[in-house]
CSV table of C-alpha atoms and ligand atoms in Angstrom, one decimal:
chain,number,residue,atom,x,y,z
A,1,MET,CA,-61.3,-130.5,-62.6
A,2,SER,CA,-60.9,-126.7,-63.0
A,3,VAL,CA,-57.7,-125.5,-64.6
A,4,LEU,CA,-56.0,-123.3,-62.1
A,5,GLU,CA,-54.0,-120.6,-63.7
A,6,THR,CA,-50.6,-119.5,-62.5
A,7,ASP,CA,-50.5,-115.8,-62.0
A,8,SER,CA,-47.3,-113.7,-61.9
A,9,SER,CA,-49.0,-110.9,-59.9
A,10,ARG,CA,-49.4,-113.3,-57.1
A,11,SER,CA,-46.9,-112.5,-54.4
A,12,ALA,CA,-46.2,-113.2,-50.7
A,13,LEU,CA,-47.7,-109.8,-50.0
A,14,ASP,CA,-50.8,-110.4,-51.9
A,15,ARG,CA,-51.6,-114.1,-52.5
A,16,TYR,CA,-55.1,-113.3,-53.9
A,17,PRO,CA,-54.8,-110.4,-56.3
A,18,THR,CA,-58.2,-109.3,-57.5
A,19,ARG,CA,-60.0,-106.4,-59.2
A,20,ALA,CA,-56.8,-105.5,-61.1
A,21,ALA,CA,-57.0,-107.1,-64.6
A,22,ALA,CA,-59.7,-107.0,-67.2
A,23,GLY,CA,-60.7,-110.7,-66.9
A,24,SER,CA,-61.3,-113.1,-64.1
A,25,ARG,CA,-58.9,-115.9,-63.1
A,26,PHE,CA,-59.1,-119.0,-60.9
A,27,LEU,CA,-56.4,-119.2,-58.3
A,28,ALA,CA,-55.8,-122.2,-56.0
A,29,ARG,CA,-56.5,-121.7,-52.3
A,30,GLU,CA,-53.3,-122.0,-50.3
A,31,GLU,CA,-54.6,-122.4,-46.7
A,32,PRO,CA,-56.9,-125.0,-45.1
A,33,ALA,CA,-60.5,-124.2,-44.1
A,34,VAL,CA,-60.1,-126.0,-40.7
A,35,TRP,CA,-56.9,-124.9,-39.1
A,36,PRO,CA,-54.8,-127.1,-36.8
A,37,GLY,CA,-54.1,-126.1,-33.2
A,38,MET,CA,-57.4,-126.5,-31.4
A,39,PRO,CA,-58.6,-130.0,-32.3
A,40,ASP,CA,-60.9,-130.4,-29.3
A,41,GLY,CA,-64.3,-128.7,-29.1
A,42,PRO,CA,-68.0,-129.1,-29.9
A,43,ALA,CA,-67.6,-129.9,-33.6
A,44,SER,CA,-67.3,-133.6,-34.4
A,45,LYS,CA,-64.6,-135.0,-36.6
A,46,GLU,CA,-67.2,-135.6,-39.3
A,47,GLU,CA,-68.4,-132.0,-39.1
A,48,LEU,CA,-64.8,-130.7,-39.4
A,49,ALA,CA,-64.1,-133.0,-42.3
A,50,ALA,CA,-67.2,-131.8,-44.1
A,51,HIS,CA,-66.2,-128.2,-43.4
A,52,GLU,CA,-62.7,-128.8,-44.9
A,53,GLU,CA,-64.0,-130.7,-47.9
A,54,ARG,CA,-67.2,-128.8,-48.7
A,55,GLY,CA,-66.5,-125.5,-47.1
A,56,PHE,CA,-69.5,-125.5,-44.8
A,57,HIS,CA,-71.5,-127.6,-42.3
A,58,VAL,CA,-74.9,-127.2,-40.6
A,59,GLN,CA,-75.4,-127.0,-36.8
A,60,GLU,CA,-78.9,-128.2,-36.2
A,61,GLU,CA,-80.9,-126.8,-33.2
A,62,LEU,CA,-78.3,-124.4,-32.2
A,63,LEU,CA,-81.0,-122.3,-30.5
A,64,SER,CA,-83.9,-123.6,-28.5
A,65,ALA,CA,-87.5,-122.6,-29.4
A,66,ALA,CA,-87.4,-120.2,-26.4
A,67,GLU,CA,-84.2,-118.6,-27.6
A,68,VAL,CA,-85.5,-118.3,-31.1
A,69,ARG,CA,-88.5,-116.4,-29.7
A,70,ARG,CA,-86.2,-114.1,-27.7
A,71,PHE,CA,-84.1,-113.3,-30.7
A,72,GLN,CA,-87.1,-112.7,-32.9
A,73,GLU,CA,-88.4,-110.2,-30.4
A,74,GLU,CA,-85.0,-108.5,-30.3
A,75,LEU,CA,-85.0,-108.3,-34.1
A,76,ARG,CA,-88.4,-106.7,-34.1
A,77,ARG,CA,-87.4,-104.3,-31.3
A,78,LEU,CA,-84.3,-103.2,-33.2
A,79,SER,CA,-86.1,-102.7,-36.5
A,80,LEU,CA,-88.7,-100.5,-34.9
A,81,ASP,CA,-86.2,-98.4,-32.7
A,82,PRO,CA,-86.0,-95.0,-34.3
A,83,GLU,CA,-82.5,-94.5,-33.1
A,84,VAL,CA,-81.3,-97.7,-34.6
A,85,ARG,CA,-83.1,-96.9,-37.9
A,86,ALA,CA,-81.4,-93.5,-38.1
A,87,ASP,CA,-78.0,-95.0,-37.3
A,88,GLU,CA,-75.5,-95.2,-40.2
A,89,ARG,CA,-75.0,-98.9,-39.4
A,90,THR,CA,-78.6,-99.6,-40.5
A,91,VAL,CA,-79.0,-100.3,-44.2
A,92,VAL,CA,-82.4,-99.8,-45.7
A,93,GLU,CA,-83.8,-101.1,-49.0
A,94,ALA,CA,-83.4,-98.6,-51.8
A,95,LYS,CA,-87.1,-98.8,-52.9
A,96,SER,CA,-89.2,-99.5,-49.8
A,97,SER,CA,-87.0,-98.0,-47.1
A,98,GLU,CA,-87.5,-101.1,-45.1
A,99,VAL,CA,-84.7,-102.1,-42.8
A,100,ARG,CA,-82.5,-104.6,-44.7
A,101,SER,CA,-79.5,-105.1,-42.5
A,102,ILE,CA,-78.2,-103.8,-39.2
A,103,PHE,CA,-74.4,-104.0,-39.0
A,104,ASP,CA,-72.3,-104.1,-35.8
A,105,VAL,CA,-75.3,-105.7,-34.1
A,106,HIS,CA,-73.1,-107.5,-31.6
A,107,ARG,CA,-72.4,-104.1,-30.2
A,108,ILE,CA,-75.8,-102.6,-30.6
A,109,SER,CA,-77.6,-105.5,-29.0
A,110,ASP,CA,-76.4,-107.1,-25.7
A,111,LEU,CA,-78.3,-110.2,-26.6
A,112,VAL,CA,-76.5,-110.6,-29.9
A,113,GLY,CA,-73.2,-109.7,-28.2
A,114,ALA,CA,-73.7,-112.5,-25.7
A,115,LEU,CA,-74.6,-114.9,-28.6
A,116,ALA,CA,-71.2,-114.2,-30.2
A,117,ARG,CA,-69.5,-115.2,-26.9
A,118,ASP,CA,-71.8,-118.2,-26.2
A,119,PRO,CA,-69.6,-121.3,-25.7
A,120,ARG,CA,-71.7,-123.3,-28.2
A,121,ILE,CA,-70.7,-120.9,-30.8
A,122,LEU,CA,-67.3,-119.4,-29.8
A,123,ARG,CA,-65.7,-122.8,-29.1
A,124,ARG,CA,-66.7,-124.0,-32.5
A,125,ALA,CA,-65.3,-120.9,-34.2
A,126,ARG,CA,-62.0,-121.3,-32.4
A,127,GLN,CA,-61.9,-125.0,-33.3
A,128,ILE,CA,-62.4,-124.2,-37.0
A,129,LEU,CA,-59.9,-121.4,-37.1
A,130,GLY,CA,-57.3,-123.0,-34.7
A,131,SER,CA,-56.9,-119.8,-32.6
A,132,ASP,CA,-58.5,-117.1,-30.6
A,133,VAL,CA,-61.0,-115.2,-32.7
A,134,TYR,CA,-62.8,-111.8,-32.9
A,135,ILE,CA,-65.8,-110.5,-34.7
A,136,HIS,CA,-64.9,-109.1,-38.2
A,137,GLN,CA,-68.4,-108.3,-39.1
A,138,SER,CA,-71.9,-108.8,-37.6
A,139,ARG,CA,-75.3,-108.1,-39.0
A,140,ILE,CA,-78.9,-108.9,-38.9
A,141,ASN,CA,-80.4,-109.6,-42.3
A,142,TYR,CA,-84.1,-109.0,-42.7
A,143,MET,CA,-85.6,-110.5,-45.8
A,144,PRO,CA,-89.3,-109.6,-45.9
A,145,GLY,CA,-91.9,-111.6,-47.6
A,146,PHE,CA,-93.0,-110.6,-51.2
A,147,GLU,CA,-90.3,-108.0,-51.6
A,148,GLY,CA,-87.2,-109.5,-50.2
A,149,ASN,CA,-84.1,-109.0,-52.3
A,150,GLY,CA,-81.3,-111.5,-52.5
A,151,PHE,CA,-77.6,-111.2,-53.1
A,152,TYR,CA,-75.9,-112.2,-56.4
A,153,TRP,CA,-73.2,-114.9,-56.3
A,154,HIS,CA,-70.0,-113.8,-54.5
A,155,SER,CA,-67.2,-114.9,-52.2
A,156,ASP,CA,-67.1,-112.8,-49.0
A,157,PHE,CA,-63.4,-113.2,-48.8
A,158,GLU,CA,-63.0,-111.5,-52.2
A,159,THR,CA,-64.6,-108.4,-50.7
A,160,TRP,CA,-62.9,-108.6,-47.4
A,161,HIS,CA,-59.5,-109.0,-49.1
A,162,ALA,CA,-60.0,-106.3,-51.7
A,163,GLU,CA,-61.9,-103.7,-49.6
A,164,ASP,CA,-60.9,-104.5,-46.0
A,165,GLY,CA,-57.3,-105.9,-46.3
A,166,MET,CA,-58.0,-109.3,-44.9
A,167,PRO,CA,-54.8,-111.2,-45.7
A,168,ALA,CA,-55.7,-114.9,-45.6
A,169,MET,CA,-58.7,-117.2,-45.8
A,170,ARG,CA,-58.9,-117.7,-42.0
A,171,ALA,CA,-62.4,-116.4,-41.3
A,172,VAL,CA,-65.7,-118.3,-40.8
A,173,SER,CA,-69.2,-117.1,-41.0
A,174,LEU,CA,-72.2,-118.2,-39.0
A,175,SER,CA,-75.7,-117.7,-40.2
A,176,VAL,CA,-78.3,-118.4,-37.5
A,177,ALA,CA,-81.8,-118.8,-38.9
A,178,LEU,CA,-84.5,-117.0,-37.0
A,179,THR,CA,-87.3,-118.0,-39.4
A,180,GLY,CA,-87.7,-121.2,-41.4
A,181,ASN,CA,-85.4,-121.4,-44.4
A,182,HIS,CA,-87.2,-123.1,-47.2
A,183,PRO,CA,-86.2,-123.7,-50.8
A,184,PHE,CA,-88.6,-121.0,-51.8
A,185,ASN,CA,-88.1,-118.0,-49.5
A,186,GLY,CA,-84.7,-116.7,-50.7
A,187,GLY,CA,-82.5,-119.2,-48.8
A,188,LEU,CA,-78.7,-119.2,-49.2
A,189,MET,CA,-77.4,-121.2,-52.1
A,190,ILE,CA,-73.8,-122.4,-51.9
A,191,ILE,CA,-71.4,-124.2,-54.3
A,192,PRO,CA,-69.8,-126.9,-52.2
A,193,GLY,CA,-66.0,-127.1,-52.7
A,194,SER,CA,-65.9,-123.6,-54.2
A,195,HIS,CA,-63.9,-122.4,-51.2
A,196,ARG,CA,-60.9,-124.1,-52.7
A,197,THR,CA,-60.8,-121.7,-55.7
A,198,PHE,CA,-60.3,-118.0,-55.5
A,199,VAL,CA,-62.0,-116.3,-58.3
A,200,ALA,CA,-60.0,-113.2,-59.0
A,201,CYS,CA,-62.5,-110.7,-60.3
A,202,PRO,CA,-62.2,-108.1,-63.0
A,203,GLY,CA,-62.4,-104.3,-62.6
A,204,GLY,CA,-61.6,-102.0,-59.7
A,205,THR,CA,-63.4,-100.8,-56.6
A,206,PRO,CA,-65.5,-97.5,-56.9
A,207,GLU,CA,-65.0,-94.9,-54.1
A,208,GLU,CA,-67.2,-95.5,-51.1
A,209,ASN,CA,-68.4,-98.7,-52.8
A,210,TYR,CA,-69.9,-100.0,-49.5
A,211,LYS,CA,-72.6,-97.4,-49.7
A,212,SER,CA,-74.2,-99.3,-52.5
A,213,SER,CA,-72.6,-102.7,-52.3
A,214,LEU,CA,-74.3,-103.6,-49.1
A,215,ARG,CA,-77.6,-103.4,-51.0
A,216,ARG,CA,-76.4,-104.7,-54.3
A,217,GLN,CA,-72.9,-105.9,-55.0
A,218,ARG,CA,-71.5,-104.9,-58.4
A,219,ALA,CA,-67.7,-104.9,-57.9
A,220,GLY,CA,-66.0,-108.2,-57.1
A,221,VAL,CA,-68.6,-110.6,-58.6
A,222,PRO,CA,-67.5,-113.5,-60.7
A,223,GLY,CA,-68.5,-113.7,-64.3
A,224,GLU,CA,-71.3,-116.0,-65.5
A,225,GLU,CA,-68.7,-118.3,-67.1
A,226,ASP,CA,-66.9,-118.7,-63.7
A,227,ILE,CA,-70.1,-119.5,-61.9
A,228,THR,CA,-71.1,-121.9,-64.6
A,229,ARG,CA,-67.7,-123.7,-64.4
A,230,LEU,CA,-67.8,-124.1,-60.7
A,231,ALA,CA,-71.4,-125.1,-60.6
A,232,ALA,CA,-70.8,-127.7,-63.3
A,233,GLU,CA,-67.9,-129.2,-61.3
A,234,HIS,CA,-69.5,-129.1,-57.8
A,235,GLY,CA,-73.2,-128.6,-58.1
A,236,ILE,CA,-75.3,-126.2,-56.0
A,237,GLU,CA,-76.8,-126.8,-52.6
A,238,GLN,CA,-79.1,-124.8,-50.4
A,239,PHE,CA,-79.2,-124.3,-46.7
A,240,THR,CA,-82.7,-125.1,-45.5
A,241,GLY,CA,-83.9,-125.8,-42.0
A,242,PRO,CA,-86.1,-124.6,-39.1
A,243,ALA,CA,-85.5,-121.5,-37.1
A,244,GLY,CA,-82.7,-122.1,-34.6
A,245,SER,CA,-80.5,-124.1,-37.0
A,246,ALA,CA,-77.3,-122.5,-38.3
A,247,LEU,CA,-74.9,-122.7,-41.2
A,248,TRP,CA,-71.1,-122.3,-40.7
A,249,PHE,CA,-69.4,-121.5,-43.9
A,250,ASP,CA,-65.9,-120.6,-45.0
A,251,SER,CA,-65.0,-117.1,-46.0
A,252,ASN,CA,-64.3,-118.1,-49.6
A,253,CYS,CA,-67.4,-120.2,-50.4
A,254,LEU,CA,-69.2,-119.0,-53.5
A,255,HIS,CA,-72.8,-118.2,-52.4
A,256,GLY,CA,-75.8,-116.1,-53.2
A,257,SER,CA,-79.6,-115.9,-52.7
A,258,GLY,CA,-82.6,-115.3,-54.8
A,259,ASN,CA,-85.4,-112.8,-54.1
A,260,ASN,CA,-88.2,-113.8,-51.8
A,261,ILE,CA,-91.7,-113.5,-53.3
A,262,THR,CA,-93.3,-115.8,-50.8
A,263,PRO,CA,-95.3,-114.4,-47.8
A,264,PHE,CA,-92.7,-116.0,-45.5
A,265,PRO,CA,-90.0,-113.6,-44.3
A,266,ARG,CA,-86.4,-114.9,-43.8
A,267,SER,CA,-84.3,-113.3,-41.1
A,268,ASN,CA,-81.0,-114.4,-39.8
A,269,ILE,CA,-78.2,-113.3,-37.5
A,270,PHE,CA,-74.8,-113.3,-39.3
A,271,LEU,CA,-71.6,-113.4,-37.3
A,272,VAL,CA,-68.1,-113.4,-39.0
A,273,PHE,CA,-65.3,-114.7,-36.9
A,274,ASN,CA,-61.7,-113.9,-37.9
A,275,SER,CA,-58.5,-115.4,-36.5
A,276,VAL,CA,-56.5,-113.1,-34.3
A,277,HIS,CA,-53.6,-114.1,-36.6
A,278,ASN,CA,-55.4,-112.7,-39.6
A,279,GLU,CA,-55.8,-109.1,-38.6
A,280,LEU,CA,-56.6,-106.6,-41.4
A,281,ALA,CA,-53.9,-104.8,-43.3
A,282,GLU,CA,-54.5,-102.0,-45.8
A,283,PRO,CA,-57.1,-102.9,-48.4
A,284,PHE,CA,-55.6,-104.8,-51.3
A,285,ALA,CA,-57.8,-103.3,-54.0
A,286,ALA,CA,-59.5,-100.1,-52.7
A,287,SER,CA,-58.3,-96.6,-52.0
A,288,GLY,CA,-59.2,-96.7,-48.3
A,289,PRO,CA,-60.6,-99.1,-45.7
A,290,ARG,CA,-64.3,-99.4,-45.1
A,291,PRO,CA,-65.8,-98.1,-41.8
A,292,SER,CA,-65.2,-100.3,-38.8
A,293,PHE,CA,-68.9,-101.1,-38.4
A,294,VAL,CA,-68.6,-103.1,-41.7
A,295,ALA,CA,-65.1,-104.5,-41.0
A,296,ALA,CA,-63.6,-104.3,-37.5
A,297,ARG,CA,-60.1,-102.8,-37.6
A,298,ARG,CA,-59.3,-103.8,-34.1
A,299,ALA,CA,-59.1,-107.5,-32.9
A,300,ASP,CA,-61.1,-107.5,-29.7
A,301,VAL,CA,-60.5,-111.1,-28.6
A,302,LEU,CA,-63.8,-112.8,-27.7
A,303,THR,CA,-64.1,-114.4,-24.3
A,304,GLU,CA,-66.9,-116.8,-23.3
A,305,THR,CA,-70.1,-115.9,-21.5
A,306,ALA,CA,-72.9,-118.2,-20.9
A,307,THR,CA,-76.3,-117.1,-22.1
A,308,GLY,CA,-79.2,-117.5,-19.7
B,1,6CS,O1,-69.6,-106.4,-48.0
B,1,6CS,C1,-69.5,-107.4,-47.3
B,1,6CS,O2,-68.7,-107.5,-46.3
B,1,6CS,C2,-70.5,-108.5,-47.5
B,1,6CS,N1,-71.6,-108.1,-48.4
B,1,6CS,C3,-71.7,-108.3,-49.6
B,1,6CS,C4,-72.8,-107.9,-50.4
B,1,6CS,N2,-70.7,-109.0,-50.3
B,1,6CS,C5,-69.5,-109.4,-49.6
B,1,6CS,C6,-69.8,-109.7,-48.2
B,1,6CS,O3,-70.7,-110.8,-48.1
B,2,FE,FE1,-72.0,-113.1,-48.5
C-alpha cells in the first residue's frame, strides 16, 4: 500500500493542488471512476467494475473493418490537406515536421464529429460519468514508423486540472486504434489502479506551456521514485489489439508510451468526454487558460447521431 500523505494546502476549492511545492506528493482520490446515475447502457457490469477498480477497460471491435478503412482514409486526407497542416490546431514533430496530432478534430472532420456522437460511444461515456457529457479535447495522434515519438509517464487530469481548471476527476478518455497496437510499436502503457492516487507534481507551469508540452511534456510529470512506487504496487499493462478496438481510461490513470522504431505506424483517434457537471474553472496552476482547441471552455452537450 502507498502511504497517502495529508496535505494542508488541500481545500474544497482545490482538492488536487499541484505544481506548487518543490517535491511530489501522493494524494488519495476522492471521487469514483464510474459515477452513479446512469446504470443502464452498453457497458456490462463487469466492464464497469473493471473500470472502477483498474481505471480502464477495453472495448473490442468497436469499429468494423469497413469503418476502420473509412477512418484511415480520413486520417490520411487530413494529414495531407494543406489548410489543416497550416492550422494552429495541428501539431507537427519538432525535427521532421511530420504531422503529430490534429486537435479539435471532432470539429474539423464531420466523420470524427459523428463518431463522438455515435450511440456505441456516447452512451458508454454517459454511463461511466453518470451524466450528459461534452468533448473536453479531441485529437488524432499519428505515430509514424521508425521515428514515432512517445509520451513520458503522466496523468492527463494533472494537466487538465493545473492548466485548464478541470475541478474533479469526472472525465474519461477513449482511444480508438486505427492501426494494430502491438507491444513493440509504441503502444500505450498504463499502471492499473494508479487512477486512485493523485501525484501532485513539483514545479510551476511555464508561460504558453502548451506550445511545447503537446510535443514533449516537461511540467506536471511525476518523479522516477513516484512511478517506481506505483509500478511496484500495481504493475504495468499495455493496450494491444487490432485496428478498431478501443481503450476507455480514466482521466487520472498514469500512462505513457515509448518511441516507435518499428516500420508499423500507430494512429489513433482520441476523444475526451467530460461531465457537464465538471465544467472548467480558472486554471489551478497556470497564469491563463489554454486555447479552446486544446481544452473546450464551453460545454456543448453531445446528442446522439447514428453513423451510416
Ligand atoms: O496536454 C494535454 O491535454 C495532454 N497532453 C499531454 C502531453 N499531457 C497531458 C494530456 O495528456
Ligand atoms: Fe495522456
